[in-house]
Amino acid sequence: MLGLWGEAADVRLKLLSKQAEQQRKALAAKGKEASKLEAELAAAQKKVDACTARLQTLGFDAAEVEGLEAARQQQLAAVRALKDSVEALAAQLPPSLDFQFKDPERGFDRDRVKGVVAKLVRVQDPSTATALEVVAGGRLYQVVVDSDATGKALLSRGGLTKRIRYRDDPSAVLAAARQLGAGRARPALELVGFEGGVEAAMKYVFGNTFVCQDAATAKKLAFSREVERRCVTLEGDDFNPKGLLTGGARQQGGCMLARLTELLAAEDRLAAARAALAETEGRLAATAAAGKEYRRLQQELELQRHSLSLLQDRIATSESSQLAEALAATETEAEAARAAKDAAAAKRQEMAAMAKTLEREMADLTRDRTSRVKAAKDKLKAAKAALDAARKAARAAEAALTEAEAEAEAAAGERGRLEEQAAAAAAAVAALEKELSKLQAAVEAAGAAHQDASEKLKAKRARLKECDAEIRALEKARDKLASQAMECGVERRRLDNRMASKRGEQGSATDRMRRLEEDYQWIPREKANFGKPRTEFDFEARDATKVYEEYQDAGARLNALKEKGVEKQRAKRARAPPSPAPVWLGIR
């Protein structure tokens, strides 16, 4: 039985060795195809690695760029919101703060005109805004220039502010104010901030005045002999040492200087937001070229990976690959059969040695029958057990042999199936090659489409830039129209004021005309001739201004002649002899 078992293992080993040899020959026959596929796979992998390396060395951080783009959108929204806020705050301020002027000469440096006083100051404490506005008064709307020459140049084009001298407060006055105010009064100039170059203008506007926390302190300082300066309370009550006291309800709409301070703060925030937006856009512009190259390499990497995946699928379904897998499986089974053969041989040697031992013991049985019988029985029992095991092993070997024969038959059938599979694999390879050709054509078409899309994207970006330029132009036009509308509003209010002034002048002129008619009787008589041509009162033919100037000149000459006549009379009286003493006549 053990012999049969060993023979079955030997037969299976020979069969598997023969099958492995056939598979090696078939695999060697497909060696060129396998080498070609391996070379193509290595080349495709090399392209993927090279493209990946270029992406890594590019140093482009897509997440960072995405974060910058998101930050840019947020900053754009913030700039729009702040711009709307600035425009809303600016609409609440009087138009006179928007000072516009034309260059008086070519190449004029507009920095020489500092601007309106109200826009040059920064209120340090909002609680003092009302008091500071009262202190400055109409001077808040005056324009500050760098020199008299600049002021004269601008005045020749439309008139600015008159020149007023400023006198510094003596240090003794400041010391007295601090002592009498007991910390409840401060010079108005100390409550505002301003840039360099406008100190004199700020002293002119806010100098010689103190801001006090209450009316009692303001009254005490204003009318004290040591200080005797104008004082304004936080509520806007004005105490003037000249005897003028103003106060009461403030103007409607709140404090203009407080609203202006809020506007200036909003403009600072808008400038900071625009600076941050410009920085973000600059960083995005700096990464634009790298981003374009990154997207191109990303698309190329996707195409190369797709080609590598197709090639791997082609290799996996190739005949050489299937033969290599079958050879590996056969070699594994052959190793298992070889191990079974060696185990059967070892078992056979062991059983032969046991049989020789039993023969020797049987020869010695006659010498020691009694002791041997028992030992023989024991050994016989062990031998029977071993025999039973050997029989079982023989049956297993027979079953293994039968299985080996069946496997041999199956291997023959499997060979046929492998040949069929090889033919099918060859057909599949041809189909995959056709698909690869189609995919390569699709890749080329996709590359052309990508190029076309890139050109279209470039055109769209150019159009987007044009749209941005148009938007900026429209915003400038809107700002210009808003400025014109504001100017029209200012002009309308100026004309309204002029109309109101003219109405008042008309009333005054009516009263004056009535008084003149009462004083000069000839006016009612000649009134019908006023303005008639070819009369003494032809106002078109005679220039009233010139006539008035002639009248003033004649009056001046008359006064001069009168003065000259008086002097002559005085000189004549001085040269005449003294008059005789008066004679008083009386009645007794």
Coordinates of C-alpha atoms in Angstrom, one line a residue:
M1 CA 0.0 0.0 0.0
L2 CA 2.8 2.4 0.9
G3 CA 4.4 1.6 -2.4
L4 CA 1.2 2.5 -4.3
W5 CA 1.0 5.7 -2.3
G6 CA 4.5 6.7 -3.2
E7 CA 4.0 5.7 -6.9
A8 CA 0.9 7.9 -7.0
A9 CA 2.7 10.9 -5.7
D10 CA 5.6 10.2 -8.1
V11 CA 3.1 10.0 -11.0
R12 CA 1.5 13.3 -10.0
L13 CA 4.9 15.0 -9.7
K14 CA 5.9 13.8 -13.1
L15 CA 2.6 15.0 -14.6
L16 CA 2.9 18.4 -13.0
S17 CA 6.5 18.8 -14.0
K18 CA 5.6 18.0 -17.6
Q19 CA 2.7 20.4 -17.5
A20 CA 5.0 23.1 -16.1
E21 CA 7.6 22.5 -18.8
Q22 CA 4.9 22.9 -21.4
Q23 CA 3.7 26.1 -19.8
R24 CA 7.3 27.4 -19.7
K25 CA 7.8 26.7 -23.4
A26 CA 4.5 28.5 -24.2
L27 CA 5.5 31.4 -22.0
A28 CA 8.9 31.6 -23.7
A29 CA 7.1 31.7 -27.0
K30 CA 5.2 34.8 -25.8
G31 CA 8.3 36.4 -24.4
K32 CA 8.6 39.1 -27.1
E33 CA 5.0 40.1 -26.5
A34 CA 5.5 40.1 -22.7
S35 CA 8.7 42.1 -23.1
K36 CA 7.0 44.7 -25.3
L37 CA 4.1 45.0 -22.9
E38 CA 6.5 45.4 -20.0
A39 CA 8.4 48.0 -21.9
E40 CA 5.2 49.9 -22.7
L41 CA 4.1 49.7 -19.1
A42 CA 7.5 51.0 -17.9
A43 CA 7.4 53.9 -20.4
A44 CA 3.8 54.8 -19.3
Q45 CA 4.8 54.6 -15.6
K46 CA 7.8 56.8 -16.4
K47 CA 5.6 59.4 -18.0
V48 CA 3.2 59.4 -15.0
D49 CA 6.2 59.8 -12.6
A50 CA 7.7 62.6 -14.7
C51 CA 4.4 64.5 -14.8
T52 CA 3.9 64.0 -11.1
A53 CA 7.5 65.2 -10.4
R54 CA 6.9 68.4 -12.5
L55 CA 3.7 69.0 -10.6
Q56 CA 5.5 68.7 -7.3
T57 CA 8.4 70.9 -8.3
L58 CA 6.0 73.6 -9.7
G59 CA 5.4 74.8 -6.1
F60 CA 1.8 75.6 -6.8
D61 CA -0.6 75.4 -3.9
A62 CA -4.2 74.9 -5.2
A63 CA -5.7 75.1 -1.7
E64 CA -3.9 78.4 -1.1
V65 CA -5.1 79.9 -4.4
E66 CA -8.6 78.7 -3.6
G67 CA -8.4 80.4 -0.2
L68 CA -7.1 83.6 -1.9
E69 CA -10.0 83.6 -4.4
A70 CA -12.5 83.1 -1.5
A71 CA -10.8 85.9 0.4
R72 CA -11.0 88.1 -2.7
Q73 CA -14.7 87.6 -3.0
Q74 CA -15.2 88.4 0.7
Q75 CA -13.0 91.5 0.3
L76 CA -14.9 92.6 -2.8
A77 CA -18.2 92.3 -0.9
A78 CA -16.6 94.3 2.1
V79 CA -15.4 97.0 -0.3
R80 CA -18.9 97.3 -1.9
A81 CA -20.6 97.5 1.5
L82 CA -18.1 100.1 2.8
K83 CA -18.4 102.1 -0.3
D84 CA -22.2 102.1 0.0
S85 CA -21.8 103.2 3.7
V86 CA -19.4 106.0 2.7
E87 CA -21.8 107.2 0.0
A88 CA -24.7 107.1 2.5
L89 CA -22.8 109.0 5.1
A90 CA -21.5 111.5 2.5
A91 CA -25.1 112.2 1.4
Q92 CA -26.0 113.3 4.9
L93 CA -23.4 116.1 4.9
P94 CA -23.8 119.6 3.4
P95 CA -22.6 119.9 -0.2
S96 CA -20.4 122.8 0.7
L97 CA -17.9 120.2 2.1
D98 CA -17.3 118.9 -1.4
F99 CA -14.8 121.5 -2.5
Q100 CA -14.1 121.4 -6.3
F101 CA -11.8 123.6 -8.2
K102 CA -10.1 123.8 -11.6
D103 CA -6.3 124.0 -12.0
P104 CA -5.5 127.7 -12.3
E105 CA -2.5 127.0 -14.4
R106 CA -1.0 124.2 -16.4
G107 CA 1.0 121.7 -14.2
F108 CA -0.6 123.0 -11.0
D109 CA 0.3 120.8 -8.0
R110 CA -3.1 120.0 -6.4
D111 CA -1.4 119.1 -3.1
R112 CA -0.9 122.8 -2.6
V113 CA -4.6 123.0 -1.8
K114 CA -5.1 121.1 1.5
G115 CA -8.9 121.1 1.3
V116 CA -11.9 122.2 3.5
V117 CA -11.1 122.7 7.2
A118 CA -13.8 120.3 8.3
K119 CA -12.1 117.5 6.4
L120 CA -8.6 118.2 7.8
V121 CA -9.5 117.7 11.5
R122 CA -10.0 114.6 13.4
V123 CA -12.2 114.9 16.5
Q124 CA -10.4 112.9 19.2
D125 CA -13.3 112.7 21.6
P126 CA -16.8 112.4 20.1
S127 CA -18.4 114.0 23.1
T128 CA -16.7 117.3 22.1
A129 CA -17.9 117.3 18.5
T130 CA -20.8 119.7 19.1
A131 CA -18.6 122.2 21.0
L132 CA -15.9 122.1 18.4
E133 CA -18.4 122.7 15.6
V134 CA -19.7 125.7 17.5
V135 CA -16.1 126.9 18.1
A136 CA -15.2 126.7 14.4
G137 CA -18.6 127.9 13.0
G138 CA -18.5 128.9 9.4
R139 CA -14.7 128.5 9.3
L140 CA -15.2 124.7 8.9
Y141 CA -16.2 125.3 5.3
Q142 CA -13.2 127.5 4.5
V143 CA -10.4 126.2 2.3
V144 CA -6.8 125.8 3.4
V145 CA -4.0 126.5 0.9
D146 CA -0.2 126.4 1.4
S147 CA 0.6 130.0 0.5
D148 CA -0.8 133.4 -0.5
A149 CA 0.3 132.8 -4.1
T150 CA -1.9 129.6 -4.2
G151 CA -4.8 131.5 -2.7
K152 CA -4.5 134.4 -5.1
A153 CA -4.3 131.9 -8.1
L154 CA -7.5 130.2 -6.9
L155 CA -9.2 133.5 -6.0
S156 CA -8.7 134.6 -9.6
R157 CA -10.7 131.6 -10.7
G158 CA -13.6 131.8 -8.3
G159 CA -13.0 133.2 -4.8
L160 CA -12.0 131.3 -1.6
T161 CA -11.7 132.5 2.0
K162 CA -10.4 135.9 3.1
R163 CA -7.1 136.1 4.9
I164 CA -7.3 136.5 8.7
R165 CA -4.4 136.8 11.1
Y166 CA -4.2 134.6 14.2
R167 CA -2.8 135.6 17.5
D168 CA -1.5 132.9 19.9
D169 CA -2.8 132.7 23.4
P170 CA -0.2 133.8 25.9
S171 CA 1.1 131.0 28.2
A172 CA -0.3 133.0 31.2
V173 CA -3.8 132.8 29.8
L174 CA -3.5 129.0 29.4
A175 CA -2.2 128.7 32.9
A176 CA -5.0 130.8 34.3
A177 CA -7.6 128.8 32.4
R178 CA -6.2 125.5 33.7
Q179 CA -6.2 126.9 37.2
L180 CA -9.7 128.4 37.1
G181 CA -11.2 125.5 35.1
A182 CA -9.9 122.9 37.6
G183 CA -9.5 120.3 34.8
R184 CA -13.0 121.0 33.4
A185 CA -11.8 123.2 30.5
R186 CA -9.3 122.6 27.7
P187 CA -8.1 124.6 24.7
A188 CA -10.2 123.6 21.6
L189 CA -7.0 123.2 19.6
E190 CA -5.9 120.3 21.9
L191 CA -9.2 118.4 21.1
V192 CA -8.6 118.0 17.4
G193 CA -5.9 116.1 15.5
F194 CA -4.5 117.1 12.1
E195 CA -1.6 116.4 9.8
G196 CA 1.5 118.6 9.5
G197 CA 1.5 121.6 7.3
V198 CA -1.9 123.0 8.5
E199 CA -1.0 124.1 12.0
A200 CA -1.6 127.8 11.3
A201 CA -5.0 127.1 9.7
M202 CA -6.0 125.0 12.7
K203 CA -4.9 127.7 15.1
Y204 CA -6.9 130.2 13.1
V205 CA -10.1 128.0 13.3
F206 CA -9.8 126.6 16.9
G207 CA -7.5 129.0 18.6
N208 CA -8.4 131.6 21.3
T209 CA -11.3 129.3 22.5
F210 CA -11.8 126.9 25.3
V211 CA -14.2 123.9 25.5
C212 CA -15.7 123.5 28.9
Q213 CA -17.7 120.6 30.5
D214 CA -20.4 122.8 31.9
A215 CA -21.9 126.3 31.6
A216 CA -20.6 127.4 35.0
T217 CA -17.0 126.7 34.1
A218 CA -17.5 128.4 30.7
K219 CA -19.0 131.5 32.2
K220 CA -16.3 131.7 34.9
L221 CA -13.5 131.5 32.3
A222 CA -15.1 133.7 29.7
F223 CA -15.7 136.7 32.0
S224 CA -12.6 136.3 34.2
R225 CA -10.0 139.0 33.9
E226 CA -7.2 136.5 33.8
V227 CA -8.6 134.5 30.8
E228 CA -11.2 136.6 29.0
R229 CA -11.5 134.2 26.1
R230 CA -14.4 132.7 24.3
C231 CA -15.7 129.5 25.9
V232 CA -18.1 126.8 24.6
T233 CA -19.8 124.0 26.5
L234 CA -20.1 120.4 25.4
E235 CA -23.8 121.2 24.7
G236 CA -22.8 124.0 22.4
D237 CA -23.6 127.1 24.6
D238 CA -21.3 129.9 23.6
F239 CA -19.9 132.4 26.2
N240 CA -18.2 135.4 24.6
P241 CA -16.4 137.9 26.9
K242 CA -17.7 140.7 24.5
G243 CA -21.1 140.2 26.1
L244 CA -22.6 137.7 23.5
L245 CA -24.2 134.6 24.9
T246 CA -25.7 132.0 22.5
G247 CA -27.2 128.6 23.2
G248 CA -30.6 126.7 23.0
A249 CA -31.6 124.0 20.7
R250 CA -29.0 122.8 18.2
Q251 CA -29.7 122.4 14.5
Q252 CA -31.8 119.5 13.2
G253 CA -30.0 116.4 11.9
G254 CA -27.3 116.2 14.6
C255 CA -23.8 117.4 14.7
M256 CA -22.2 117.8 11.3
L257 CA -18.7 117.4 12.7
A258 CA -19.7 114.1 14.4
R259 CA -21.2 112.8 11.1
L260 CA -18.1 113.9 9.3
T261 CA -15.8 112.1 11.8
E262 CA -17.9 109.0 11.2
L263 CA -17.5 109.5 7.4
L264 CA -13.7 109.9 7.7
A265 CA -13.5 106.8 9.8
A266 CA -15.6 104.9 7.2
E267 CA -13.3 106.2 4.4
D268 CA -10.2 105.0 6.4
R269 CA -11.9 101.5 6.7
L270 CA -12.7 101.6 2.9
A271 CA -9.1 102.5 2.1
A272 CA -7.8 99.7 4.3
A273 CA -10.3 97.2 2.6
R274 CA -9.2 98.4 -0.8
A275 CA -5.5 98.0 0.1
A276 CA -6.2 94.4 1.4
L277 CA -8.1 93.7 -1.9
A278 CA -5.3 95.0 -4.0
E279 CA -2.8 92.9 -2.1
T280 CA -4.9 89.7 -2.6
E281 CA -5.4 90.5 -6.3
G282 CA -1.6 91.0 -6.6
R283 CA -1.0 87.7 -5.0
L284 CA -3.5 86.0 -7.3
A285 CA -1.9 87.7 -10.3
A286 CA 1.5 86.5 -9.2
T287 CA 0.2 82.9 -9.2
A288 CA -1.7 83.2 -12.5
A289 CA 1.1 81.8 -14.7
A290 CA 1.9 78.9 -12.2
G291 CA -1.9 78.2 -12.0
K292 CA -2.2 77.9 -15.8
E293 CA 0.8 75.5 -15.9
Y294 CA -0.6 73.5 -13.0
R295 CA -3.9 73.0 -14.7
R296 CA -2.2 71.9 -17.9
L297 CA 0.0 69.4 -16.1
Q298 CA -3.0 68.2 -14.1
Q299 CA -4.8 67.4 -17.3
E300 CA -1.7 65.8 -18.8
L301 CA -1.3 63.7 -15.6
E302 CA -4.9 62.5 -15.8
L303 CA -4.5 61.5 -19.5
Q304 CA -1.2 59.6 -18.7
R305 CA -2.8 57.8 -15.7
H306 CA -5.7 56.8 -17.9
S307 CA -3.3 55.4 -20.6
L308 CA -1.4 53.5 -17.8
S309 CA -4.6 52.0 -16.5
L310 CA -5.6 50.8 -20.0
L311 CA -2.2 49.3 -20.5
Q312 CA -2.4 47.5 -17.1
D313 CA -5.8 46.1 -18.1
R314 CA -4.3 45.0 -21.5
I315 CA -1.4 43.2 -19.8
A316 CA -3.7 41.6 -17.2
T317 CA -5.9 40.1 -20.0
S318 CA -2.9 39.1 -22.3
E319 CA -2.0 35.4 -23.0
S320 CA 1.5 35.7 -21.6
S321 CA 0.1 37.0 -18.3
Q322 CA -2.4 34.2 -18.1
L323 CA 0.3 31.6 -18.9
A324 CA 2.6 33.1 -16.2
E325 CA -0.2 32.8 -13.6
A326 CA -1.0 29.2 -14.7
L327 CA 2.8 28.3 -14.5
A328 CA 3.0 29.7 -11.0
A329 CA 0.0 27.6 -10.0
T330 CA 1.5 24.5 -11.5
E331 CA 4.8 25.0 -9.8
T332 CA 3.1 25.4 -6.5
E333 CA 1.2 22.1 -7.0
A334 CA 4.4 20.3 -8.1
E335 CA 6.1 21.4 -4.9
A336 CA 3.2 20.0 -2.9
A337 CA 3.4 16.6 -4.9
R338 CA 7.2 16.5 -4.3
A339 CA 6.7 16.9 -0.6
A340 CA 4.0 14.1 -0.6
K341 CA 6.5 11.8 -2.5
D342 CA 9.2 12.4 0.1
A343 CA 6.8 11.7 2.9
A344 CA 5.7 8.4 1.3
A345 CA 9.4 7.3 0.8
A346 CA 10.2 8.0 4.5
K347 CA 7.1 6.1 5.6
R348 CA 8.1 3.2 3.4
Q349 CA 11.6 3.0 5.0
E350 CA 10.1 3.1 8.4
M351 CA 7.7 0.2 7.7
A352 CA 10.6 -1.9 6.2
A353 CA 12.7 -1.4 9.3
M354 CA 9.7 -2.4 11.4
A355 CA 9.2 -5.7 9.4
K356 CA 12.8 -6.7 9.9
T357 CA 12.5 -6.1 13.6
L358 CA 9.4 -8.4 13.7
E359 CA 11.3 -11.2 11.8
R360 CA 14.1 -11.1 14.3
E361 CA 11.8 -11.2 17.2
M362 CA 9.9 -14.2 15.7
A363 CA 13.2 -16.1 15.3
D364 CA 13.8 -15.6 19.0
L365 CA 10.3 -16.6 19.9
T366 CA 11.3 -20.2 20.6
R367 CA 13.9 -19.2 23.1
D368 CA 11.7 -17.0 25.1
R369 CA 8.2 -18.0 24.2
T370 CA 6.4 -16.9 27.2
S371 CA 7.9 -13.5 27.4
R372 CA 8.0 -13.1 23.7
V373 CA 4.4 -14.1 23.3
K374 CA 3.2 -11.2 25.3
A375 CA 5.6 -8.9 23.6
A376 CA 4.6 -10.4 20.2
K377 CA 1.0 -9.9 21.0
D378 CA 1.6 -6.3 21.9
K379 CA 3.7 -5.8 18.8
L380 CA 1.1 -7.7 16.7
K381 CA -1.5 -5.4 18.0
A382 CA 0.7 -2.4 17.2
A383 CA 1.5 -4.0 13.8
K384 CA -2.3 -4.5 13.2
A385 CA -2.8 -0.9 14.1
A386 CA 0.1 0.1 11.8
L387 CA -1.4 -2.1 9.1
D388 CA -4.7 -0.5 9.5
A389 CA -3.1 2.8 9.2
A390 CA -1.1 1.7 6.2
R391 CA -4.3 0.4 4.6
K392 CA -5.9 3.7 5.2
A393 CA -2.9 5.4 3.7
A394 CA -3.0 3.0 0.8
R395 CA -6.7 3.8 0.2
A396 CA -5.8 7.5 0.5
A397 CA -2.9 7.0 -2.0
E398 CA -5.3 5.1 -4.3
A399 CA -7.7 8.0 -4.0
A400 CA -4.9 10.4 -4.6
L401 CA -3.8 8.4 -7.7
T402 CA -7.4 8.5 -8.9
E403 CA -7.5 12.1 -8.2
A404 CA -4.2 12.6 -10.0
E405 CA -5.5 10.7 -13.0
A406 CA -8.6 12.8 -13.0
E407 CA -6.4 15.9 -12.6
A408 CA -4.3 14.8 -15.6
E409 CA -7.5 14.4 -17.6
A410 CA -8.6 17.8 -16.3
A411 CA -5.2 19.3 -17.1
A412 CA -5.6 18.0 -20.7
G413 CA -9.1 19.6 -20.8
E414 CA -7.7 22.7 -19.1
R415 CA -5.0 23.0 -21.8
G416 CA -7.7 23.1 -24.4
R417 CA -9.5 25.7 -22.4
L418 CA -6.3 27.7 -22.0
E419 CA -5.8 27.5 -25.7
E420 CA -9.3 28.7 -26.2
Q421 CA -8.8 31.4 -23.6
A422 CA -5.5 32.4 -25.4
A423 CA -7.4 32.7 -28.6
A424 CA -10.1 34.7 -26.9
A425 CA -7.4 36.8 -25.2
A426 CA -5.8 37.5 -28.5
A427 CA -9.1 38.7 -29.8
A428 CA -9.6 40.8 -26.7
V429 CA -6.1 42.2 -27.2
A430 CA -7.0 43.2 -30.8
A431 CA -10.2 44.7 -29.5
L432 CA -8.3 46.6 -26.8
E433 CA -5.8 47.8 -29.4
K434 CA -8.7 49.1 -31.4
E435 CA -10.1 50.7 -28.3
L436 CA -6.7 52.1 -27.5
S437 CA -6.5 53.7 -30.9
K438 CA -10.0 55.1 -30.4
L439 CA -9.0 56.4 -27.0
Q440 CA -5.8 57.9 -28.4
A441 CA -7.9 59.6 -31.0
A442 CA -10.3 60.7 -28.2
V443 CA -7.3 62.0 -26.3
E444 CA -6.1 64.0 -29.3
A445 CA -9.6 65.3 -29.8
A446 CA -9.8 66.2 -26.1
G447 CA -6.4 68.0 -26.4
A448 CA -7.8 69.9 -29.3
A449 CA -11.0 70.7 -27.4
H450 CA -8.8 71.7 -24.4
Q451 CA -6.8 74.0 -26.6
D452 CA -10.0 75.4 -28.1
A453 CA -11.5 75.8 -24.6
S454 CA -8.3 77.5 -23.4
E455 CA -8.5 80.0 -26.3
K456 CA -12.2 80.6 -25.5
L457 CA -11.3 81.0 -21.8
K458 CA -8.6 83.4 -22.7
A459 CA -11.1 85.4 -24.8
K460 CA -13.6 85.3 -22.0
R461 CA -11.0 86.6 -19.5
A462 CA -10.1 89.3 -21.9
R463 CA -13.8 90.2 -22.2
L464 CA -14.0 90.1 -18.4
K465 CA -11.2 92.6 -18.2
E466 CA -13.0 94.8 -20.7
C467 CA -16.2 94.4 -18.6
D468 CA -14.2 95.4 -15.5
A469 CA -12.8 98.4 -17.4
E470 CA -16.4 99.3 -18.5
I471 CA -17.6 98.9 -15.0
R472 CA -14.9 101.2 -13.7
A473 CA -15.7 103.7 -16.4
L474 CA -19.4 103.5 -15.5
E475 CA -18.5 103.9 -11.8
K476 CA -16.4 107.0 -12.7
A477 CA -19.3 108.3 -14.8
R478 CA -21.7 107.6 -12.0
D479 CA -19.4 109.4 -9.5
K480 CA -19.1 112.3 -12.0
L481 CA -22.9 112.4 -12.4
A482 CA -23.3 112.3 -8.6
S483 CA -20.8 115.1 -8.3
Q484 CA -22.6 117.1 -10.9
A485 CA -25.9 116.4 -9.2
M486 CA -24.4 117.5 -5.9
E487 CA -23.1 120.7 -7.6
C488 CA -26.5 121.2 -9.1
G489 CA -28.0 120.9 -5.6
V490 CA -25.4 123.3 -4.3
E491 CA -26.2 125.7 -7.2
R492 CA -29.9 125.3 -6.6
R493 CA -29.5 126.1 -2.9
R494 CA -27.3 129.0 -3.8
L495 CA -29.9 130.4 -6.2
D496 CA -32.6 129.8 -3.6
N497 CA -30.5 131.8 -1.1
R498 CA -30.0 134.5 -3.7
M499 CA -33.7 134.5 -4.4
A500 CA -34.5 134.9 -0.7
S501 CA -31.8 137.6 -0.5
K502 CA -33.3 139.3 -3.5
R503 CA -36.7 139.1 -2.0
G504 CA -35.4 140.8 1.1
E505 CA -33.5 143.3 -1.0
Q506 CA -36.7 143.9 -2.9
G507 CA -38.6 144.6 0.3
S508 CA -35.9 146.9 1.5
A509 CA -35.8 148.6 -1.9
T510 CA -39.5 149.2 -1.8
D511 CA -39.3 150.8 1.6
R512 CA -36.3 152.9 0.5
M513 CA -38.2 153.9 -2.7
R514 CA -41.1 155.0 -0.6
R515 CA -38.9 157.0 1.7
L516 CA -37.1 158.6 -1.3
E517 CA -40.4 159.6 -2.8
E518 CA -41.4 161.2 0.5
D519 CA -38.0 163.0 0.7
Y520 CA -37.7 164.1 -2.9
Q521 CA -40.8 165.5 -4.5
W522 CA -39.5 165.4 -8.0
I523 CA -39.4 161.5 -8.0
P524 CA -43.2 161.1 -8.2
R525 CA -43.3 163.7 -10.9
E526 CA -40.6 162.1 -13.1
K527 CA -41.3 158.5 -12.2
A528 CA -43.3 158.0 -15.4
N529 CA -40.2 158.9 -17.5
F530 CA -37.9 156.4 -15.8
G531 CA -36.4 154.1 -18.5
K532 CA -37.9 155.9 -21.5
P533 CA -35.5 156.5 -24.4
R534 CA -34.2 159.9 -25.3
T535 CA -35.0 161.3 -21.9
E536 CA -32.8 162.3 -19.0
F537 CA -33.8 159.0 -17.3
D538 CA -32.8 156.6 -20.3
F539 CA -31.1 153.9 -18.3
E540 CA -30.0 152.0 -21.4
A541 CA -28.3 155.0 -22.9
R542 CA -26.7 156.1 -19.6
D543 CA -24.6 153.8 -17.4
A544 CA -26.0 154.1 -13.9
T545 CA -22.7 152.9 -12.4
K546 CA -20.7 155.4 -14.3
V547 CA -23.1 158.2 -13.4
Y548 CA -22.9 157.2 -9.8
E549 CA -19.1 157.3 -10.0
E550 CA -19.3 160.7 -11.6
Y551 CA -21.6 161.8 -8.8
Q552 CA -19.1 160.5 -6.2
D553 CA -16.3 162.3 -8.0
A554 CA -18.3 165.6 -8.1
G555 CA -19.2 165.2 -4.4
A556 CA -15.5 164.7 -3.6
R557 CA -14.5 167.7 -5.6
L558 CA -17.2 169.8 -4.0
N559 CA -16.1 168.7 -0.6
A560 CA -12.5 169.6 -1.5
L561 CA -13.6 173.0 -2.8
K562 CA -15.6 173.5 0.4
E563 CA -12.5 172.6 2.5
K564 CA -10.4 174.9 0.4
G565 CA -12.9 177.8 0.8
V566 CA -13.0 177.2 4.6
E567 CA -9.3 177.3 4.7
K568 CA -9.2 180.6 2.7
Q569 CA -11.8 182.2 5.0
R570 CA -9.7 181.1 8.0
A571 CA -6.6 182.6 6.5
K572 CA -8.4 185.8 5.6
R573 CA -9.8 186.2 9.1
A574 CA -6.3 185.6 10.4
R575 CA -4.9 188.5 8.3
A576 CA -7.8 190.9 9.1
P577 CA -7.5 193.6 11.9
P578 CA -9.2 192.8 15.2
S579 CA -12.9 193.7 15.3
P580 CA -14.0 196.5 17.7
A581 CA -15.5 195.5 21.0
P582 CA -19.2 195.0 20.8
V583 CA -21.4 197.7 22.1
W584 CA -24.2 196.6 24.3
L585 CA -27.3 198.7 24.2
G586 CA -29.7 198.7 27.0
I587 CA -33.0 200.4 28.0
R588 CA -33.3 201.8 31.4

